[in-house]
């Protein structure tokens, strides 16, 4: 399932069998990115600006883009452009196939002081 | 279950309810640290020099100590001094209690090219 090239930017989204565990863990190892992953897990595909505003992230657009890039390059998230808007979606099934149980353990973690 | 102070160095090992998910994920997000965690999971408490030599880590003693410190500060590993030797142990039960399923998903990951 090639993701590369689905968006016209320089970010390469790996296929599920090319995801690397250290890279996925590093992409998850940040409170803002965890909040993004949780938002996308509960809301489904979302307009990027909406994620930034509603996930409780106090981030500039460019900083959010930086975080999104790290998540896309690890394989956690895919991005789709429609018109002038970018939409982000958690690749839950792909990550589950590659690293069973990992995302669920992170999503179910009881950790209120994430940010 | 206080860990701080069990070893006479400056590293503070958090109690299980003080472990932070981003910090635990960051401590896991490195091929050498993942190899260490896997080694400790399968071998139990181990002499640090043995881990460094037998876990397939080509690391200097000081670099291994740096990695060990990151794992201890996150809560993944505890260290015990006996005589002139340091022994490391994976805090599997503590991490499982705090973040159920996380360590198992990481330990069971099929990822041969970790390092």
PDB file of C-alpha atoms in Angstrom:
ATOM      1  CA  UNK A   1       0.000   0.000   0.000  1.00  0.00           C
ATOM      2  CA  UNK A   2       2.189   2.867  -1.221  1.00  0.00           C
ATOM      3  CA  UNK A   3       1.466   6.178   0.375  1.00  0.00           C
ATOM      4  CA  UNK A   4       4.316   8.135  -1.124  1.00  0.00           C
ATOM      5  CA  UNK A   5       3.162  10.730  -3.577  1.00  0.00           C
ATOM      6  CA  UNK A   6      -0.441  10.863  -2.475  1.00  0.00           C
ATOM      7  CA  UNK A   7       0.231  14.431  -1.421  1.00  0.00           C
ATOM      8  CA  UNK A   8       2.283  16.794  -3.501  1.00  0.00           C
ATOM      9  CA  UNK A   9       4.993  17.508  -0.984  1.00  0.00           C
ATOM     10  CA  UNK A  10       8.385  16.086  -0.094  1.00  0.00           C
ATOM     11  CA  UNK A  11       7.182  13.872   2.748  1.00  0.00           C
ATOM     12  CA  UNK A  12       7.413  10.136   2.115  1.00  0.00           C
ATOM     13  CA  UNK A  13       4.859   8.079   4.020  1.00  0.00           C
ATOM     14  CA  UNK A  14       6.164   4.518   4.376  1.00  0.00           C
ATOM     15  CA  UNK A  15       4.151   1.448   3.489  1.00  0.00           C
ATOM     16  CA  UNK A  16       3.108  -0.487   6.581  1.00  0.00           C
ATOM     17  CA  UNK A  17       5.806  -3.142   6.138  1.00  0.00           C
ATOM     18  CA  UNK A  18       8.440  -0.434   5.953  1.00  0.00           C
ATOM     19  CA  UNK A  19       7.556   1.195   9.262  1.00  0.00           C
ATOM     20  CA  UNK A  20      10.421   1.075  11.760  1.00  0.00           C
ATOM     21  CA  UNK A  21       9.696   0.580  15.440  1.00  0.00           C
ATOM     22  CA  UNK A  22      12.190   3.158  16.787  1.00  0.00           C
ATOM     23  CA  UNK A  23      10.844   5.740  14.360  1.00  0.00           C
ATOM     24  CA  UNK A  24       7.212   5.037  15.267  1.00  0.00           C
ATOM     25  CA  UNK A  25       8.042   5.206  18.985  1.00  0.00           C
ATOM     26  CA  UNK A  26       9.931   8.464  18.492  1.00  0.00           C
ATOM     27  CA  UNK A  27       6.986   9.907  16.583  1.00  0.00           C
ATOM     28  CA  UNK A  28       4.732   9.012  19.514  1.00  0.00           C
ATOM     29  CA  UNK A  29       7.162  10.295  22.146  1.00  0.00           C
ATOM     30  CA  UNK A  30       5.880  13.840  22.301  1.00  0.00           C
ATOM     31  CA  UNK A  31       2.862  15.221  24.156  1.00  0.00           C
ATOM     32  CA  UNK A  32       1.618  17.255  21.186  1.00  0.00           C
ATOM     33  CA  UNK A  33       1.934  14.361  18.801  1.00  0.00           C
ATOM     34  CA  UNK A  34       0.237  12.035  21.291  1.00  0.00           C
ATOM     35  CA  UNK A  35      -2.623  14.510  21.569  1.00  0.00           C
ATOM     36  CA  UNK A  36      -2.865  14.609  17.773  1.00  0.00           C
ATOM     37  CA  UNK A  37      -2.910  10.809  17.528  1.00  0.00           C
ATOM     38  CA  UNK A  38      -5.630  10.626  20.176  1.00  0.00           C
ATOM     39  CA  UNK A  39      -7.695  13.310  18.457  1.00  0.00           C
ATOM     40  CA  UNK A  40      -7.466  11.530  15.116  1.00  0.00           C
ATOM     41  CA  UNK A  41      -8.259   8.177  16.746  1.00  0.00           C
ATOM     42  CA  UNK A  42     -11.488   9.548  18.159  1.00  0.00           C
ATOM     43  CA  UNK A  43     -12.494  11.952  15.360  1.00  0.00           C
ATOM     44  CA  UNK A  44     -11.365  10.130  12.214  1.00  0.00           C
ATOM     45  CA  UNK A  45      -9.950  12.033   9.265  1.00  0.00           C
ATOM     46  CA  UNK A  46      -9.803  15.697  10.194  1.00  0.00           C
ATOM     47  CA  UNK A  47      -8.943  19.034   8.668  1.00  0.00           C
ATOM     48  CA  UNK A  48      -5.449  19.896   9.900  1.00  0.00           C
ATOM     49  CA  UNK A  49      -6.453  23.332  11.144  1.00  0.00           C
ATOM     50  CA  UNK A  50      -9.259  21.717  13.126  1.00  0.00           C
ATOM     51  CA  UNK A  51      -6.853  19.279  14.781  1.00  0.00           C
ATOM     52  CA  UNK A  52      -4.545  22.100  15.732  1.00  0.00           C
ATOM     53  CA  UNK A  53      -7.398  24.109  17.240  1.00  0.00           C
ATOM     54  CA  UNK A  54      -9.462  21.377  18.856  1.00  0.00           C
ATOM     55  CA  UNK A  55      -6.870  18.912  20.130  1.00  0.00           C
ATOM     56  CA  UNK A  56      -5.769  21.359  22.782  1.00  0.00           C
ATOM     57  CA  UNK A  57      -2.527  22.140  20.994  1.00  0.00           C
ATOM     58  CA  UNK A  58      -1.147  25.595  21.441  1.00  0.00           C
ATOM     59  CA  UNK A  59       1.067  25.413  18.424  1.00  0.00           C
ATOM     60  CA  UNK A  60       1.784  27.657  15.484  1.00  0.00           C
ATOM     61  CA  UNK A  61       0.790  26.356  12.075  1.00  0.00           C
ATOM     62  CA  UNK A  62       4.413  25.732  11.157  1.00  0.00           C
ATOM     63  CA  UNK A  63       5.169  23.865  14.381  1.00  0.00           C
ATOM     64  CA  UNK A  64       2.118  21.696  13.889  1.00  0.00           C
ATOM     65  CA  UNK A  65       3.256  20.999  10.319  1.00  0.00           C
ATOM     66  CA  UNK A  66       6.614  19.918  11.691  1.00  0.00           C
ATOM     67  CA  UNK A  67       4.962  17.469  14.082  1.00  0.00           C
ATOM     68  CA  UNK A  68       2.666  16.208  11.325  1.00  0.00           C
ATOM     69  CA  UNK A  69       5.663  15.561   9.107  1.00  0.00           C
ATOM     70  CA  UNK A  70       7.351  13.448  11.783  1.00  0.00           C
ATOM     71  CA  UNK A  71       4.164  11.412  12.226  1.00  0.00           C
ATOM     72  CA  UNK A  72       3.760  10.956   8.471  1.00  0.00           C
ATOM     73  CA  UNK A  73       7.368   9.910   7.945  1.00  0.00           C
ATOM     74  CA  UNK A  74       7.047   7.321  10.711  1.00  0.00           C
ATOM     75  CA  UNK A  75       3.835   5.951   9.194  1.00  0.00           C
ATOM     76  CA  UNK A  76       1.411   6.991  11.911  1.00  0.00           C
ATOM     77  CA  UNK A  77      -0.565   9.482   9.871  1.00  0.00           C
ATOM     78  CA  UNK A  78      -1.450  10.075   6.245  1.00  0.00           C
ATOM     79  CA  UNK A  79      -2.351  13.419   4.723  1.00  0.00           C
ATOM     80  CA  UNK A  80      -4.717  14.140   1.893  1.00  0.00           C
ATOM     81  CA  UNK A  81      -5.179  17.426   0.078  1.00  0.00           C
ATOM     82  CA  UNK A  82      -8.645  18.462  -1.040  1.00  0.00           C
ATOM     83  CA  UNK A  83      -8.957  21.894  -2.554  1.00  0.00           C
ATOM     84  CA  UNK A  84      -6.998  24.242  -0.330  1.00  0.00           C
ATOM     85  CA  UNK A  85      -7.316  22.063   2.740  1.00  0.00           C
ATOM     86  CA  UNK A  86      -5.131  19.332   4.141  1.00  0.00           C
ATOM     87  CA  UNK A  87      -6.728  16.424   5.963  1.00  0.00           C
ATOM     88  CA  UNK A  88      -4.917  14.127   8.365  1.00  0.00           C
ATOM     89  CA  UNK A  89      -5.891  10.573   9.169  1.00  0.00           C
ATOM     90  CA  UNK A  90      -4.455   8.097  11.660  1.00  0.00           C
ATOM     91  CA  UNK A  91      -3.229   4.928   9.916  1.00  0.00           C
ATOM     92  CA  UNK A  92      -4.640   2.807  12.693  1.00  0.00           C
ATOM     93  CA  UNK A  93      -5.091  -0.402  10.707  1.00  0.00           C
ATOM     94  CA  UNK A  94      -1.645  -0.153   9.139  1.00  0.00           C
ATOM     95  CA  UNK A  95       0.093   0.458  12.459  1.00  0.00           C
ATOM     96  CA  UNK A  96      -1.960  -2.299  14.092  1.00  0.00           C
ATOM     97  CA  UNK A  97      -0.896  -4.724  11.375  1.00  0.00           C
ATOM     98  CA  UNK A  98       2.756  -3.787  11.723  1.00  0.00           C
ATOM     99  CA  UNK A  99       2.963  -3.440  15.510  1.00  0.00           C
ATOM    100  CA  UNK A 100      -0.039  -5.193  17.072  1.00  0.00           C
ATOM    101  CA  UNK A 101      -1.199  -3.669  20.327  1.00  0.00           C
ATOM    102  CA  UNK A 102       1.118  -0.673  20.270  1.00  0.00           C
ATOM    103  CA  UNK A 103      -1.380   2.044  19.356  1.00  0.00           C
ATOM    104  CA  UNK A 104      -4.075   0.638  21.628  1.00  0.00           C
ATOM    105  CA  UNK A 105      -1.710   0.659  24.601  1.00  0.00           C
ATOM    106  CA  UNK A 106      -0.846   4.281  23.857  1.00  0.00           C
ATOM    107  CA  UNK A 107      -4.435   5.345  23.215  1.00  0.00           C
ATOM    108  CA  UNK A 108      -5.673   3.624  26.361  1.00  0.00           C
ATOM    109  CA  UNK A 109      -2.917   4.967  28.601  1.00  0.00           C
ATOM    110  CA  UNK A 110      -4.204   6.762  31.636  1.00  0.00           C
ATOM    111  CA  UNK A 111      -2.006   9.815  31.541  1.00  0.00           C
ATOM    112  CA  UNK A 112      -3.955  13.029  32.051  1.00  0.00           C
ATOM    113  CA  UNK A 113      -0.886  15.239  32.324  1.00  0.00           C
ATOM    114  CA  UNK A 114       0.290  14.570  28.818  1.00  0.00           C
ATOM    115  CA  UNK A 115       0.896  18.173  27.898  1.00  0.00           C
TER     116      UNK A 115
ATOM    117  CA  UNK B   1       7.462   1.641  45.356  1.00  0.00           C
ATOM    118  CA  UNK B   2      10.230   4.232  45.574  1.00  0.00           C
ATOM    119  CA  UNK B   3      13.240   3.513  43.444  1.00  0.00           C
ATOM    120  CA  UNK B   4      15.084   6.767  43.947  1.00  0.00           C
ATOM    121  CA  UNK B   5      18.194   6.325  45.977  1.00  0.00           C
ATOM    122  CA  UNK B   6      18.521   2.582  45.626  1.00  0.00           C
ATOM    123  CA  UNK B   7      21.749   3.240  43.758  1.00  0.00           C
ATOM    124  CA  UNK B   8      24.247   5.791  44.911  1.00  0.00           C
ATOM    125  CA  UNK B   9      24.221   8.003  41.856  1.00  0.00           C
ATOM    126  CA  UNK B  10      22.349  11.042  40.654  1.00  0.00           C
ATOM    127  CA  UNK B  11      19.782   9.142  38.601  1.00  0.00           C
ATOM    128  CA  UNK B  12      16.226   9.258  39.889  1.00  0.00           C
ATOM    129  CA  UNK B  13      14.119   6.244  38.982  1.00  0.00           C
ATOM    130  CA  UNK B  14      10.441   7.226  39.102  1.00  0.00           C
ATOM    131  CA  UNK B  15       7.815   5.233  40.958  1.00  0.00           C
ATOM    132  CA  UNK B  16       5.453   3.463  38.567  1.00  0.00           C
ATOM    133  CA  UNK B  17       2.676   6.025  39.025  1.00  0.00           C
ATOM    134  CA  UNK B  18       5.092   8.806  38.149  1.00  0.00           C
ATOM    135  CA  UNK B  19       6.156   7.370  34.815  1.00  0.00           C
ATOM    136  CA  UNK B  20       5.283   9.643  31.903  1.00  0.00           C
ATOM    137  CA  UNK B  21       4.187   8.146  28.604  1.00  0.00           C
ATOM    138  CA  UNK B  22       6.196  10.477  26.329  1.00  0.00           C
ATOM    139  CA  UNK B  23       9.319   9.824  28.372  1.00  0.00           C
ATOM    140  CA  UNK B  24       8.826   6.046  28.327  1.00  0.00           C
ATOM    141  CA  UNK B  25       8.215   6.112  24.569  1.00  0.00           C
ATOM    142  CA  UNK B  26      11.299   8.259  24.029  1.00  0.00           C
ATOM    143  CA  UNK B  27      13.372   5.866  26.114  1.00  0.00           C
ATOM    144  CA  UNK B  28      12.176   3.008  23.904  1.00  0.00           C
ATOM    145  CA  UNK B  29      12.686   4.929  20.665  1.00  0.00           C
ATOM    146  CA  UNK B  30      16.262   3.859  20.032  1.00  0.00           C
ATOM    147  CA  UNK B  31      17.582   0.624  18.534  1.00  0.00           C
ATOM    148  CA  UNK B  32      20.242   0.134  21.220  1.00  0.00           C
ATOM    149  CA  UNK B  33      17.825   0.755  24.044  1.00  0.00           C
ATOM    150  CA  UNK B  34      15.254  -1.546  22.440  1.00  0.00           C
ATOM    151  CA  UNK B  35      17.923  -4.258  22.208  1.00  0.00           C
ATOM    152  CA  UNK B  36      18.741  -3.716  25.876  1.00  0.00           C
ATOM    153  CA  UNK B  37      15.084  -3.950  26.883  1.00  0.00           C
ATOM    154  CA  UNK B  38      14.690  -7.156  24.882  1.00  0.00           C
ATOM    155  CA  UNK B  39      17.829  -8.644  26.376  1.00  0.00           C
ATOM    156  CA  UNK B  40      16.696  -7.863  29.917  1.00  0.00           C
ATOM    157  CA  UNK B  41      13.210  -9.186  29.179  1.00  0.00           C
ATOM    158  CA  UNK B  42      14.615 -12.549  28.154  1.00  0.00           C
ATOM    159  CA  UNK B  43      17.588 -12.808  30.550  1.00  0.00           C
ATOM    160  CA  UNK B  44      16.286 -11.182  33.736  1.00  0.00           C
ATOM    161  CA  UNK B  45      18.528  -9.065  35.901  1.00  0.00           C
ATOM    162  CA  UNK B  46      21.933  -8.884  34.258  1.00  0.00           C
ATOM    163  CA  UNK B  47      25.390  -7.509  34.872  1.00  0.00           C
ATOM    164  CA  UNK B  48      25.627  -4.292  32.853  1.00  0.00           C
ATOM    165  CA  UNK B  49      28.877  -5.315  31.152  1.00  0.00           C
ATOM    166  CA  UNK B  50      27.206  -8.544  30.108  1.00  0.00           C
ATOM    167  CA  UNK B  51      24.272  -6.695  28.556  1.00  0.00           C
ATOM    168  CA  UNK B  52      26.621  -4.474  26.630  1.00  0.00           C
ATOM    169  CA  UNK B  53      28.598  -7.415  25.307  1.00  0.00           C
ATOM    170  CA  UNK B  54      25.837  -9.942  24.696  1.00  0.00           C
ATOM    171  CA  UNK B  55      22.919  -7.826  23.500  1.00  0.00           C
ATOM    172  CA  UNK B  56      24.693  -7.130  20.231  1.00  0.00           C
ATOM    173  CA  UNK B  57      25.452  -3.557  21.192  1.00  0.00           C
ATOM    174  CA  UNK B  58      28.620  -2.098  19.803  1.00  0.00           C
ATOM    175  CA  UNK B  59      28.782   0.667  22.331  1.00  0.00           C
ATOM    176  CA  UNK B  60      31.451   2.110  24.568  1.00  0.00           C
ATOM    177  CA  UNK B  61      30.904   1.770  28.288  1.00  0.00           C
ATOM    178  CA  UNK B  62      30.103   5.463  28.613  1.00  0.00           C
ATOM    179  CA  UNK B  63      27.612   5.411  25.743  1.00  0.00           C
ATOM    180  CA  UNK B  64      25.889   2.394  27.240  1.00  0.00           C
ATOM    181  CA  UNK B  65      25.752   4.192  30.593  1.00  0.00           C
ATOM    182  CA  UNK B  66      24.096   7.135  28.855  1.00  0.00           C
ATOM    183  CA  UNK B  67      21.433   4.863  27.380  1.00  0.00           C
ATOM    184  CA  UNK B  68      20.948   3.113  30.706  1.00  0.00           C
ATOM    185  CA  UNK B  69      20.412   6.441  32.412  1.00  0.00           C
ATOM    186  CA  UNK B  70      17.681   7.415  29.941  1.00  0.00           C
ATOM    187  CA  UNK B  71      15.933   4.103  30.542  1.00  0.00           C
ATOM    188  CA  UNK B  72      16.224   4.420  34.316  1.00  0.00           C
ATOM    189  CA  UNK B  73      14.932   7.997  34.361  1.00  0.00           C
ATOM    190  CA  UNK B  74      11.925   6.957  32.272  1.00  0.00           C
ATOM    191  CA  UNK B  75      11.188   4.052  34.615  1.00  0.00           C
ATOM    192  CA  UNK B  76      11.948   1.181  32.244  1.00  0.00           C
ATOM    193  CA  UNK B  77      14.962  -0.163  34.077  1.00  0.00           C
ATOM    194  CA  UNK B  78      16.299  -0.255  37.605  1.00  0.00           C
ATOM    195  CA  UNK B  79      19.937  -0.610  38.566  1.00  0.00           C
ATOM    196  CA  UNK B  80      21.430  -2.303  41.594  1.00  0.00           C
ATOM    197  CA  UNK B  81      25.023  -2.158  42.759  1.00  0.00           C
ATOM    198  CA  UNK B  82      26.598  -5.243  44.281  1.00  0.00           C
ATOM    199  CA  UNK B  83      30.268  -5.020  45.069  1.00  0.00           C
ATOM    200  CA  UNK B  84      31.960  -3.418  42.099  1.00  0.00           C
ATOM    201  CA  UNK B  85      29.297  -4.482  39.658  1.00  0.00           C
ATOM    202  CA  UNK B  86      26.127  -2.826  38.451  1.00  0.00           C
ATOM    203  CA  UNK B  87      23.128  -4.959  37.589  1.00  0.00           C
ATOM    204  CA  UNK B  88      20.232  -3.841  35.407  1.00  0.00           C
ATOM    205  CA  UNK B  89      16.700  -5.180  35.522  1.00  0.00           C
ATOM    206  CA  UNK B  90      13.682  -4.442  33.367  1.00  0.00           C
ATOM    207  CA  UNK B  91      10.784  -3.077  35.457  1.00  0.00           C
ATOM    208  CA  UNK B  92       8.326  -5.160  33.477  1.00  0.00           C
ATOM    209  CA  UNK B  93       5.607  -5.392  36.125  1.00  0.00           C
ATOM    210  CA  UNK B  94       5.790  -1.689  36.941  1.00  0.00           C
ATOM    211  CA  UNK B  95       5.594  -0.634  33.296  1.00  0.00           C
ATOM    212  CA  UNK B  96       2.805  -3.145  32.648  1.00  0.00           C
ATOM    213  CA  UNK B  97       0.833  -1.715  35.554  1.00  0.00           C
ATOM    214  CA  UNK B  98       1.311   1.840  34.365  1.00  0.00           C
ATOM    215  CA  UNK B  99       0.936   1.304  30.611  1.00  0.00           C
ATOM    216  CA  UNK B 100      -0.750  -2.055  30.026  1.00  0.00           C
ATOM    217  CA  UNK B 101       0.244  -3.765  26.806  1.00  0.00           C
ATOM    218  CA  UNK B 102       2.950  -1.299  25.826  1.00  0.00           C
ATOM    219  CA  UNK B 103       6.019  -3.375  26.615  1.00  0.00           C
ATOM    220  CA  UNK B 104       4.502  -6.555  25.220  1.00  0.00           C
ATOM    221  CA  UNK B 105       3.730  -4.854  21.919  1.00  0.00           C
ATOM    222  CA  UNK B 106       7.309  -3.626  21.736  1.00  0.00           C
ATOM    223  CA  UNK B 107       8.845  -6.942  22.800  1.00  0.00           C
ATOM    224  CA  UNK B 108       6.718  -8.889  20.348  1.00  0.00           C
ATOM    225  CA  UNK B 109       7.323  -6.565  17.413  1.00  0.00           C
ATOM    226  CA  UNK B 110       8.673  -8.317  14.379  1.00  0.00           C
ATOM    227  CA  UNK B 111      11.454  -5.958  13.466  1.00  0.00           C
ATOM    228  CA  UNK B 112      14.699  -7.768  12.680  1.00  0.00           C
ATOM    229  CA  UNK B 113      16.519  -4.703  11.416  1.00  0.00           C
ATOM    230  CA  UNK B 114      16.367  -2.882  14.712  1.00  0.00           C
ATOM    231  CA  UNK B 115      20.003  -1.868  14.743  1.00  0.00           C
TER     232      UNK B 115
END
